[in-house]
C-alpha positions as MATLAB code, in Angstrom:
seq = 'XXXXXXXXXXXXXXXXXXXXXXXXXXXXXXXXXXXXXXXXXXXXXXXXXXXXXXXXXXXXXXXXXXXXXXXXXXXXXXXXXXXXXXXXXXXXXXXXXXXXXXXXXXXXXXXXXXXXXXXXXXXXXXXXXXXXXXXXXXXXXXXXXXXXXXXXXXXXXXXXXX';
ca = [
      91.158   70.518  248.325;
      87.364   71.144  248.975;
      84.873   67.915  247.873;
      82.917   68.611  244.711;
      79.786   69.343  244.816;
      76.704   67.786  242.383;
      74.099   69.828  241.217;
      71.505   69.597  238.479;
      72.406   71.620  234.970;
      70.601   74.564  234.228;
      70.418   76.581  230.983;
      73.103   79.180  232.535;
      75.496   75.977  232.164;
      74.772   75.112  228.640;
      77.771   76.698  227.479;
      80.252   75.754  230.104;
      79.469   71.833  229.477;
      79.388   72.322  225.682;
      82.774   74.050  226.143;
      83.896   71.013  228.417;
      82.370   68.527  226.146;
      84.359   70.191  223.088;
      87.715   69.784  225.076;
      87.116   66.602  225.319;
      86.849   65.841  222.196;
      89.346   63.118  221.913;
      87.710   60.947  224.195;
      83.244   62.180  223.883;
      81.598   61.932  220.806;
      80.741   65.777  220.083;
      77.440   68.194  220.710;
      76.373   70.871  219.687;
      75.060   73.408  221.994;
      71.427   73.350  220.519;
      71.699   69.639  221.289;
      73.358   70.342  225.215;
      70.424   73.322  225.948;
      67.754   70.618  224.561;
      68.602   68.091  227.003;
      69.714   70.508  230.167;
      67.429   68.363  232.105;
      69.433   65.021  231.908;
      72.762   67.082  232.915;
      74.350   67.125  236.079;
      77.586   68.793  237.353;
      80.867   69.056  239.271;
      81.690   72.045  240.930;
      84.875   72.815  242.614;
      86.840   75.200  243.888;
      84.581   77.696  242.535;
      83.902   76.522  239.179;
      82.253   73.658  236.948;
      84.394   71.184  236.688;
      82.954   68.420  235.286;
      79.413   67.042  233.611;
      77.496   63.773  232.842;
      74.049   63.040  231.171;
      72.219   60.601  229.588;
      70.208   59.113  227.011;
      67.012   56.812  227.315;
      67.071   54.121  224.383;
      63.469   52.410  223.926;
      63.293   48.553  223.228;
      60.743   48.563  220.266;
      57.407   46.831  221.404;
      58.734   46.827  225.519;
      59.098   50.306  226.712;
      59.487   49.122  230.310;
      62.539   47.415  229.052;
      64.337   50.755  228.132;
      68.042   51.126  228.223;
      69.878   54.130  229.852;
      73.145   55.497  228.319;
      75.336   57.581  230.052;
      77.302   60.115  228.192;
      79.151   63.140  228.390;
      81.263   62.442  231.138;
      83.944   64.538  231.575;
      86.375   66.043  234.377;
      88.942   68.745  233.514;
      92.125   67.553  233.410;
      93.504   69.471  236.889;
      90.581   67.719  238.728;
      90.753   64.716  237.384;
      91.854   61.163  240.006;
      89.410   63.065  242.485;
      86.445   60.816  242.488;
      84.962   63.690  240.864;
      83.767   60.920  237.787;
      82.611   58.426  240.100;
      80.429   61.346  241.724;
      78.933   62.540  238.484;
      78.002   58.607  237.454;
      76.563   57.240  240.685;
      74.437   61.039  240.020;
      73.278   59.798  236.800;
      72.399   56.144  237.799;
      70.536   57.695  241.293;
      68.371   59.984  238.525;
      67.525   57.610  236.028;
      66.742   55.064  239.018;
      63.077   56.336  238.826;
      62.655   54.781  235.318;
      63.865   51.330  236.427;
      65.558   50.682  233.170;
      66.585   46.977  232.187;
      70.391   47.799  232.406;
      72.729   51.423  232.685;
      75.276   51.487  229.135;
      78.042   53.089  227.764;
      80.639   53.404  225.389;
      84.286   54.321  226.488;
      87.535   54.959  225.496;
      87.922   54.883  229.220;
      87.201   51.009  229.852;
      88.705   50.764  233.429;
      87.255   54.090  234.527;
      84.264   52.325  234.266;
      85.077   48.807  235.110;
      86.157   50.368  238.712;
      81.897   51.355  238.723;
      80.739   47.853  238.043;
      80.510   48.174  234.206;
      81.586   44.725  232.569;
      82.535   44.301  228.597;
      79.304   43.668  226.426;
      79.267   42.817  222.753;
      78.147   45.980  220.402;
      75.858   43.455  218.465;
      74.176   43.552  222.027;
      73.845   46.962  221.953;
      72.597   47.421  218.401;
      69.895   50.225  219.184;
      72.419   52.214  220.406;
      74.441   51.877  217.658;
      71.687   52.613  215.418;
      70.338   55.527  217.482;
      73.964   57.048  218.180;
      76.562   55.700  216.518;
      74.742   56.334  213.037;
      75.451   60.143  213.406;
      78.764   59.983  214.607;
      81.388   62.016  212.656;
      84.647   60.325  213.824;
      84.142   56.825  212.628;
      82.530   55.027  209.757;
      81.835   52.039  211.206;
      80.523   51.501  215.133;
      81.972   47.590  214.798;
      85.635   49.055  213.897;
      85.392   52.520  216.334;
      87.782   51.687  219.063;
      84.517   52.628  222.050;
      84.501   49.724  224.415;
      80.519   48.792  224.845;
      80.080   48.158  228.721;
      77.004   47.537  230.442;
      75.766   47.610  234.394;
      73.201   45.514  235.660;
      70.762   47.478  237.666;
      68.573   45.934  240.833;
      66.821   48.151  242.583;
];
């Protein structure tokens, strides 16, 4: 079982992580691929044995009035299945939070149906209401649940020092 190996996305991935994103369905929020080739730049990915086998991106949420105070999301993380309990997730975060290091953003975020996945990373619990412009930025557009207060994402936040 060879390591994986982390690369930056390019437009010849687009459809590979859309198509990985889309199996994942259950547990991502969905995108399209117009939205996946517009933000190639913020992907990274797994490759294993030959093939992609996972990706992870993010998302840079402004705090109105403070842009040095910026929040990073990270979303899109996903392993297939057969690679999955491989440290092939932990890779693909600790990728993303290295990248997004050169903006020194307040704090890294996300929302998970996978709470200890990320607990394991140093991601505690936070409050949504603490989180409101993602909510308002993301959440607003999502097609699986009416309400971001009653979706069943856990909000979890990492404190960054640099």
């Amino acid at each position: 079982m060879e390591q994986a190996r982390i690369r930056a996305a390019t437009l010849r991935d687009a459809e590979k992580i859309f198509a990985l994103v889309s199996l994942n369905s259950d547990m991502l929020v969905p995108r399209s691929l117009g939205n996946i080739v517009e933000s190639v730049d913020r992907f990274v990915i797994a490759e294993a044995e030959g093939e992609m086998v996972g990706c992870a991106s993010y998302q840079i949420h402004p705090e109105i009035g403070n842009a040095e105070a910026a929040t990073v999301e990270i979303v899109s993380v996903a392993v297939k299945s057969m690679f999955r309990k491989r440290g092939i997730g932990r890779l693909l975060v600790e990728a993303i939070v290295a990248n997004v290091k050169r903006f020194n953003p307040r704090e890294v975020l996300v929302l998970t149906f996978a709470p200890e996945f990320f607990r394991k990373l140093g991601f505690s619990e936070t409050p949504k209401t603490e989180v409101m412009h993602k909510l308002y930025t993301g959440c607003i557009n999502c097609t699986k649940h009416a309400d971001p207060f009653t979706c069943p994402e856990i909000a979890m936040k990492r404190a960054v020092s640099w």
